[in-house]
Amino acid sequence: MHCEPNNFQAWNNRGVALNKLGRYEEALTNHDQALQCNPNDFQAWNNRSAALANLERYEEAIDSCDQALRYKPDAPLAWQNRGVALAELGRSQEALNSFDKALQYEPDHPETWCNRGGVLSQLGQHEEAIDSCDRALEIDLNHFKSWCNRGAALNNLKCYQEALESAERGIALQPEQAQGWYVKGFALNGLTNHAEAIASYDQALHYEPDNSPALHGRGIALVNLGRYEEAISSYDKALSLQPVFPDIWIDRGLAALYSALYPVNYGWSNPTLVAESLPPELQNPDLDMRGYKGCRACIQEGFKHTPEGSEGWGKLHRALGEAHRLWGNRQESPFPFWRKAIACYNKALDIFTTATFPQVRLEVLALLIRTHRALQEKDEVVAALVRQGTELLKRILRESPSDAQKQRLGLQFASFGQATVDLLVQQGELVKALETAELDKNWLMTWLLRWQDPDDIPTASYDAMQQLLRPHTAIVYWHYSPDAITTFILREDTPQPIVISRAQDDSQAGIRQVNKLENWLKTWNQTYIQYIGKDKTNPNRDETWRENLPTMLSDLADLLNLSQINTHLGDITQVILVPHRDLHRLPLAAVFPENSARSMTILPSLQLGISLRSAPPLNLQTMTCLSIEAPQHQGLSPLYHAIAESLLLRRQIPQLTAIPGVKATQSTVKQTLAQPYAVIHFNGHAAYDIAQPTRSALALADRDLLTVGDIYALEPPLQGCQLVSLASCETAIAGNQTVTTEYVGIVSAFLSHQVPYVLSTLWTVESAATALFILQFYEQICQGIPIPQAFQNSQTWLRIVTANTLIQNYKTLLQNLSGDRDRQLRAFLKTELTDLSTMEPDFCPYNHPYYWAAFTLTGHPGNYE
């Protein structure tokens, strides 16, 4: 082929064809030939940039795009190619500017919107990234990459269920592409479905064996399953492909550390294995070690493959600091390790400046604060770090482009408020510490629902908190930070809060207590998920959680210093419990002595308790009540007791309006809730979403839901309601994700309407126990007993009621039933009588805490007039 002036188009077309065949060097040669013939050809410059990008020569690709744009500045494809090359170089803001330019000239191009979403995620603007992908999908609903990028952004926001749905949409379009399977694996990891995550990563690797991110994600899933040596093998395969990726060296180091720390738990006994899957050039005898030495060796090897002064260099220093700190936490003499950790964190801060990496700098500052506190150094050192972090957080929030991002960042860095509380306790500023804990609690509860300026969030002063106290009433208020568990006790007869904290005089004791609680929570989560996830009819069902419940509650009592708390309660008869973080998920009242005469209620925050209105005595004979009866939600199994409970309530409460389960749609329930009811009773399924609390919901008929967001928005508000009863299925909180900030759930949504009391359950009680408890509770109220006392009496009754008493009650009830209308109720009672007849007459079938400890009452005793 001769280079004649009229043949430049042929050279260009030939280059395009070669590029599609993957013969990028030849394509580049042909585009260069075209430009020799016609150096002003826009298309040749643009196509040349594509070939250079495929050769990973991104700087040259950008130069070619710039040449193309000299001749045609309004060419959207050139702007897009330029953005792609810039994104590959990590120059995300410049890439975003290029994509925005492309969209000026071609606003309906889905690929550009999709790529724009990708760089917005790189910039940490994940909400905006989702919006950009949604724009792409509005143009082309079948745009595979947009579904994947959308899923990746949702993963970054910890919206794992939505991310999973997006990934599966992408997989349905192109099942042979690795990206969709990789995003799905990440989402499944976030949902703690680690075995499924590994299967998804394996699918990604089936289609793309050299996919380093998939190998990395697979290793993370294996670590979460405690399969540390398999994880190291997966990391090694990833490193053989991408040794310059510091995150993999860091995660390999942590796996090496955990392999030695937890060998017995997971059946691993040999502390060393040769890193056979690493290529010869990466093999290092030190990498065969495990534990602290093995972790350090991995990170030191990472330094060899990472440019000095880069972001990765800073990550490695931070990780090395974490290795020192974590190992120190487990030593009798931790101080030398903690000092090494501080030196590493300070080196990381040299890289992560306020100008370049402000968010990462905040994370490192939080670690520095923890370590300095552990060393019990001068308070002013920690105070200065807290001030620096707080000011930086305020700056980041001011500069954040959206309320959603402000909300996410505020929640992410909740640890600064927690560190401030710990510091104030250490300094003896007890009132200020409690007020700070309460401020953070209300701030975070608000942020979980929506962004709001922290200065505008109502919170309770110490004087206001004391208004909740009455004679013989106390408040037990927990604060759970990464370094200490602090209990504040408020009594009417003490001018200052009483504080119990093992960290006050010994920071190591505080850290050990937190570590023990975290291990306890890990066991609770794992065994509970195994319990509820198994077929309930399977004789081999894993009953560990249920069988160990009494022992676990006893261990929890020790972890929470219950014996010390009880010494300060004395003549107290009413206790208000205010949990923090994961403690919201636990039956705290059940850890107190079973023979206690004290009534106990829960409050998410004291400010919320102050806002609740007073409750006049309930008269269930005359007041109107609403019962939403056992909605059958698609995909959820019917609750055994729910129909019987509903039928018995109809007999017990004369002024009862019932919505049968088949009619309990969202529109019907919302419309009915607009009417005034003294009591609202719901006995169906519910679920809690930690990542997005506004999506926590009551399950209604068909596929309908009544979400936390819906409940907050109810108009008119539930002004006449005195009691909401949600005593069926996990209506308080459930799941195995960690609550790192604060708890907002279905109960809080009803409290926002100033409802004085909400009854709820922490787990599914799969027996007649729920119906018995509810009927006893309402019977107590019918007798004029105040709600808190009725709740306590009902729990006590359920614990001690004998099989013989229940048999007599059921037989009496059966005698009063007749007709086809009572057929279901008769069948229920006969089944229960059959079961009870096999028991000893004096046996208490519901004495186990599984049956009675699930119930919780939110409100405070002073509400009752």
Coordinates of N, CA and C in Angstrom, one line a residue, residues 32-172:
D32 N -0.4 6.0 12.4 CA 0.8 6.9 12.2 C 1.0 7.1 10.7
Q33 N 0.8 6.1 9.9 CA 0.9 6.2 8.4 C -0.2 7.2 7.9
A34 N -1.4 7.0 8.4 CA -2.5 7.9 8.0 C -2.1 9.4 8.3
L35 N -1.5 9.6 9.4 CA -1.2 11.0 9.8 C 0.0 11.5 9.0
Q36 N 0.9 10.7 8.6 CA 1.9 11.1 7.6 C 1.3 11.6 6.4
C37 N 0.3 11.0 5.9 CA -0.4 11.4 4.7 C -1.3 12.7 5.0
N38 N -1.9 12.7 6.1 CA -2.7 13.9 6.4 C -2.7 14.2 7.9
P39 N -1.7 15.0 8.4 CA -1.5 15.3 9.8 C -2.6 16.0 10.4
N40 N -3.5 16.5 9.6 CA -4.7 17.3 10.2 C -5.9 16.5 10.3
D41 N -5.8 15.2 10.2 CA -7.0 14.3 10.2 C -7.4 14.0 11.7
F42 N -8.5 14.6 12.0 CA -9.1 14.4 13.4 C -9.3 13.0 13.7
Q43 N -9.9 12.2 12.8 CA -10.2 10.8 13.1 C -9.0 10.0 13.4
A44 N -7.9 10.2 12.6 CA -6.7 9.4 12.8 C -6.1 9.7 14.2
W45 N -6.1 11.0 14.6 CA -5.6 11.3 15.9 C -6.4 10.6 17.0
N46 N -7.7 10.7 16.8 CA -8.6 10.1 17.8 C -8.4 8.6 17.9
N47 N -8.4 7.9 16.7 CA -8.2 6.5 16.7 C -6.8 6.0 17.2
R48 N -5.9 6.9 16.9 CA -4.5 6.6 17.4 C -4.5 6.6 19.0
S49 N -5.3 7.5 19.6 CA -5.4 7.6 21.0 C -6.0 6.3 21.6
A50 N -7.0 5.7 20.9 CA -7.6 4.4 21.3 C -6.6 3.3 21.3
A51 N -5.7 3.2 20.3 CA -4.7 2.2 20.2 C -3.7 2.4 21.3
L52 N -3.3 3.6 21.6 CA -2.3 3.9 22.6 C -2.9 3.5 24.0
A53 N -4.2 3.8 24.2 CA -4.9 3.4 25.5 C -4.9 1.9 25.7
N54 N -5.1 1.2 24.6 CA -5.1 -0.3 24.6 C -3.7 -0.8 24.9
L55 N -2.7 -0.1 24.6 CA -1.3 -0.5 24.9 C -0.9 0.1 26.3
E56 N -1.8 0.7 27.0 CA -1.6 1.3 28.3 C -0.6 2.4 28.3
R57 N -0.5 3.1 27.1 CA 0.4 4.2 27.0 C -0.5 5.5 27.1
Y58 N -1.0 5.7 28.3 CA -2.0 6.7 28.5 C -1.6 8.1 28.3
E59 N -0.4 8.5 28.7 CA 0.0 9.8 28.5 C 0.1 10.2 27.0
E60 N 0.6 9.2 26.2 CA 0.6 9.5 24.8 C -0.8 9.5 24.2
A61 N -1.7 8.7 24.8 CA -3.1 8.7 24.3 C -3.8 10.0 24.6
I62 N -3.4 10.6 25.7 CA -4.0 12.0 26.0 C -3.5 13.0 25.0
D63 N -2.2 12.9 24.7 CA -1.6 13.8 23.7 C -2.3 13.7 22.4
S64 N -2.6 12.5 22.0 CA -3.3 12.2 20.7 C -4.7 12.8 20.7
C65 N -5.4 12.7 21.9 CA -6.7 13.3 22.0 C -6.6 14.8 21.9
D66 N -5.6 15.4 22.6 CA -5.5 16.8 22.5 C -5.3 17.3 21.1
Q67 N -4.5 16.5 20.3 CA -4.3 16.8 18.9 C -5.6 16.8 18.1
A68 N -6.4 15.7 18.4 CA -7.7 15.6 17.7 C -8.6 16.8 18.0
L69 N -8.5 17.2 19.3 CA -9.4 18.3 19.7 C -8.9 19.7 19.2
R70 N -7.7 19.8 18.8 CA -7.2 21.0 18.1 C -8.0 21.2 16.8
Y71 N -8.3 20.1 16.1 CA -8.9 20.2 14.8 C -10.4 20.1 14.9
K72 N -10.9 19.5 16.0 CA -12.4 19.4 16.2 C -12.7 19.5 17.7
P73 N -12.7 20.7 18.3 CA -12.9 20.8 19.7 C -14.3 20.4 20.2
D74 N -15.2 20.2 19.3 CA -16.6 19.8 19.8 C -16.8 18.3 19.5
A75 N -15.7 17.5 19.5 CA -15.8 16.0 19.2 C -16.0 15.3 20.5
P76 N -17.2 14.8 20.8 CA -17.5 14.1 22.0 C -16.6 12.8 22.2
L77 N -16.4 12.1 21.2 CA -15.6 10.8 21.3 C -14.2 11.1 21.8
A78 N -13.6 12.2 21.2 CA -12.2 12.5 21.6 C -12.2 12.9 23.1
W79 N -13.2 13.7 23.5 CA -13.3 14.1 25.0 C -13.4 12.8 25.8
Q80 N -14.3 11.9 25.3 CA -14.5 10.7 26.1 C -13.2 9.9 26.2
N81 N -12.5 9.7 25.1 CA -11.3 8.9 25.1 C -10.2 9.5 26.0
R82 N -10.2 10.9 26.0 CA -9.3 11.6 26.8 C -9.6 11.3 28.3
G83 N -10.9 11.3 28.6 CA -11.4 11.0 30.0 C -11.0 9.6 30.5
V84 N -11.1 8.7 29.6 CA -10.8 7.3 29.9 C -9.3 7.2 30.2
A85 N -8.4 7.8 29.4 CA -7.0 7.7 29.6 C -6.6 8.4 31.0
L86 N -7.3 9.6 31.2 CA -7.0 10.3 32.5 C -7.4 9.4 33.7
A87 N -8.5 8.8 33.6 CA -9.0 7.9 34.7 C -8.0 6.8 34.9
E88 N -7.5 6.2 33.9 CA -6.5 5.1 34.1 C -5.3 5.6 34.8
L89 N -4.9 6.9 34.6 CA -3.8 7.4 35.3 C -4.1 7.9 36.7
G90 N -5.3 7.8 37.1 CA -5.7 8.2 38.4 C -6.0 9.7 38.5
R91 N -6.1 10.4 37.4 CA -6.3 11.8 37.3 C -7.8 12.0 37.2
S92 N -8.5 11.7 38.3 CA -10.0 11.5 38.2 C -10.7 12.8 38.0
Q93 N -10.3 13.9 38.6 CA -11.0 15.2 38.4 C -10.8 15.7 37.0
E94 N -9.6 15.5 36.4 CA -9.5 15.9 35.0 C -10.3 15.0 34.1
A95 N -10.4 13.7 34.4 CA -11.2 12.8 33.6 C -12.7 13.2 33.7
L96 N -13.1 13.6 34.9 CA -14.5 14.1 35.0 C -14.8 15.3 34.2
N97 N -13.8 16.2 34.2 CA -14.0 17.4 33.3 C -14.1 17.0 31.9
S98 N -13.3 16.0 31.4 CA -13.4 15.6 30.0 C -14.7 15.0 29.7
F99 N -15.2 14.1 30.6 CA -16.5 13.5 30.3 C -17.6 14.5 30.3
D100 N -17.5 15.5 31.2 CA -18.6 16.6 31.2 C -18.5 17.4 29.8
K101 N -17.3 17.6 29.3 CA -17.2 18.2 28.0 C -17.8 17.3 26.9
A102 N -17.6 16.0 26.9 CA -18.2 15.1 26.0 C -19.7 15.2 26.0
L103 N -20.3 15.3 27.2 CA -21.7 15.3 27.4 C -22.3 16.6 26.9
Q104 N -21.5 17.7 26.9 CA -22.0 19.0 26.4 C -22.4 18.8 24.9
Y105 N -21.6 18.0 24.2 CA -21.8 17.9 22.8 C -22.6 16.7 22.4
E106 N -22.7 15.7 23.3 CA -23.5 14.5 23.0 C -24.1 14.0 24.4
P107 N -25.2 14.7 24.8 CA -25.8 14.4 26.1 C -26.5 13.1 26.3
D108 N -26.7 12.4 25.2 CA -27.4 11.1 25.3 C -26.5 9.9 25.0
H109 N -25.3 10.0 25.4 CA -24.4 8.9 25.1 C -24.2 8.1 26.4
P110 N -24.7 6.9 26.5 CA -24.7 6.1 27.7 C -23.3 5.8 28.2
E111 N -22.4 5.5 27.3 CA -21.0 5.1 27.7 C -20.3 6.2 28.4
T112 N -20.6 7.5 28.0 CA -20.0 8.6 28.6 C -20.5 8.8 30.0
W113 N -21.9 8.7 30.2 CA -22.5 8.8 31.5 C -21.9 7.7 32.4
C114 N -21.8 6.5 31.9 CA -21.3 5.4 32.6 C -19.8 5.6 33.1
N115 N -19.0 6.1 32.2 CA -17.6 6.4 32.5 C -17.5 7.5 33.6
R116 N -18.4 8.5 33.4 CA -18.5 9.6 34.4 C -18.8 9.0 35.8
G117 N -19.7 8.1 35.8 CA -20.0 7.4 37.1 C -18.8 6.7 37.7
G118 N -18.0 6.1 36.9 CA -16.8 5.4 37.3 C -15.8 6.4 38.0
V119 N -15.6 7.5 37.4 CA -14.6 8.5 38.0 C -15.2 9.2 39.2
L120 N -16.5 9.4 39.2 CA -17.1 10.0 40.4 C -16.9 9.0 41.6
S121 N -17.0 7.7 41.4 CA -16.7 6.8 42.5 C -15.3 6.9 42.9
Q122 N -14.3 7.0 41.9 CA -12.9 7.2 42.3 C -12.7 8.4 43.1
L123 N -13.6 9.5 42.9 CA -13.5 10.7 43.7 C -14.2 10.6 45.0
G124 N -14.8 9.5 45.3 CA -15.6 9.3 46.6 C -16.9 9.8 46.5
Q125 N -17.4 10.3 45.3 CA -18.7 10.9 45.2 C -19.7 9.8 44.7
H126 N -20.0 8.8 45.6 CA -20.7 7.6 45.2 C -22.1 7.8 44.8
E127 N -22.8 8.7 45.6 CA -24.2 9.0 45.3 C -24.3 9.7 43.9
E128 N -23.4 10.6 43.6 CA -23.4 11.2 42.2 C -23.1 10.2 41.2
A129 N -22.2 9.2 41.5 CA -21.8 8.2 40.6 C -23.1 7.3 40.2
I130 N -23.9 7.0 41.2 CA -25.1 6.3 40.9 C -26.1 7.1 40.0
D131 N -26.2 8.4 40.3 CA -27.0 9.2 39.5 C -26.5 9.2 38.0
S132 N -25.2 9.2 37.8 CA -24.7 9.2 36.5 C -25.0 7.9 35.8
C133 N -24.8 6.8 36.5 CA -25.1 5.5 35.9 C -26.6 5.4 35.6
D134 N -27.4 6.0 36.5 CA -28.9 6.0 36.2 C -29.2 6.7 35.0
R135 N -28.5 7.8 34.7 CA -28.7 8.6 33.4 C -28.4 7.7 32.2
A136 N -27.3 6.9 32.4 CA -26.9 6.0 31.3 C -28.0 5.0 31.0
L137 N -28.6 4.5 32.1 CA -29.6 3.4 32.0 C -30.9 4.0 31.5
E138 N -31.2 5.2 31.8 CA -32.4 5.8 31.2 C -32.3 5.9 29.7
I139 N -31.1 6.0 29.2 CA -30.9 6.1 27.7 C -30.8 4.6 27.1
D140 N -30.2 3.7 27.9 CA -30.0 2.4 27.4 C -30.1 1.4 28.6
L141 N -31.3 0.9 28.8 CA -31.5 0.0 30.0 C -30.7 -1.2 30.0
N142 N -30.2 -1.6 28.8 CA -29.3 -2.8 28.7 C -27.9 -2.5 28.6
H143 N -27.4 -1.4 29.2 CA -26.0 -1.0 29.2 C -25.3 -1.7 30.3
F144 N -24.6 -2.8 30.0 CA -24.0 -3.7 30.9 C -23.1 -3.0 31.9
K145 N -22.2 -2.2 31.4 CA -21.2 -1.6 32.2 C -21.8 -0.6 33.2
S146 N -22.9 0.0 32.9 CA -23.6 0.9 33.8 C -24.1 0.2 35.0
W147 N -24.7 -1.0 34.7 CA -25.2 -1.8 35.9 C -24.1 -2.1 36.8
C148 N -22.9 -2.5 36.2 CA -21.8 -2.9 37.0 C -21.2 -1.7 37.8
N149 N -21.1 -0.5 37.1 CA -20.5 0.6 37.8 C -21.5 1.1 38.9
R150 N -22.8 1.0 38.6 CA -23.8 1.3 39.6 C -23.7 0.4 40.8
G151 N -23.5 -0.9 40.6 CA -23.3 -1.8 41.7 C -22.1 -1.5 42.5
A152 N -21.0 -1.2 41.8 CA -19.7 -0.9 42.5 C -19.9 0.4 43.4
A153 N -20.6 1.4 42.9 CA -20.8 2.6 43.7 C -21.7 2.3 45.0
L154 N -22.7 1.4 44.8 CA -23.6 1.0 45.9 C -22.8 0.2 46.9
N155 N -21.9 -0.6 46.4 CA -21.0 -1.3 47.3 C -20.2 -0.4 48.2
N156 N -19.7 0.7 47.6 CA -18.9 1.7 48.3 C -19.7 2.4 49.4
L157 N -21.0 2.5 49.1 CA -21.9 3.1 50.1 C -22.5 2.1 51.1
K158 N -22.0 0.8 51.0 CA -22.5 -0.3 51.8 C -23.9 -0.6 51.7
C159 N -24.5 -0.2 50.5 CA -25.8 -0.6 50.1 C -25.8 -1.9 49.4
Y160 N -25.4 -3.0 50.1 CA -25.0 -4.2 49.5 C -26.2 -4.9 48.8
Q161 N -27.4 -4.9 49.3 CA -28.5 -5.5 48.7 C -28.8 -4.9 47.3
E162 N -28.8 -3.6 47.3 CA -29.1 -2.9 46.0 C -27.9 -3.2 45.0
A163 N -26.7 -3.2 45.6 CA -25.5 -3.5 44.7 C -25.7 -4.9 44.1
L164 N -26.1 -5.8 44.9 CA -26.3 -7.2 44.4 C -27.3 -7.2 43.3
E165 N -28.4 -6.5 43.5 CA -29.5 -6.4 42.4 C -28.9 -5.8 41.1
S166 N -28.1 -4.7 41.3 CA -27.5 -4.1 40.1 C -26.6 -5.1 39.4
A167 N -25.7 -5.8 40.2 CA -24.8 -6.7 39.6 C -25.5 -7.8 38.8
E168 N -26.6 -8.3 39.4 CA -27.3 -9.4 38.8 C -28.0 -8.9 37.5
R169 N -28.4 -7.7 37.4 CA -29.0 -7.1 36.2 C -27.9 -7.1 35.1
G170 N -26.7 -6.8 35.5 CA -25.6 -6.8 34.6 C -25.2 -8.2 34.1
I171 N -25.2 -9.1 35.1 CA -24.9 -10.5 34.7 C -25.9 -11.1 33.8
A172 N -27.2 -10.7 34.0 CA -28.2 -11.2 33.1 C -28.0 -10.8 31.6

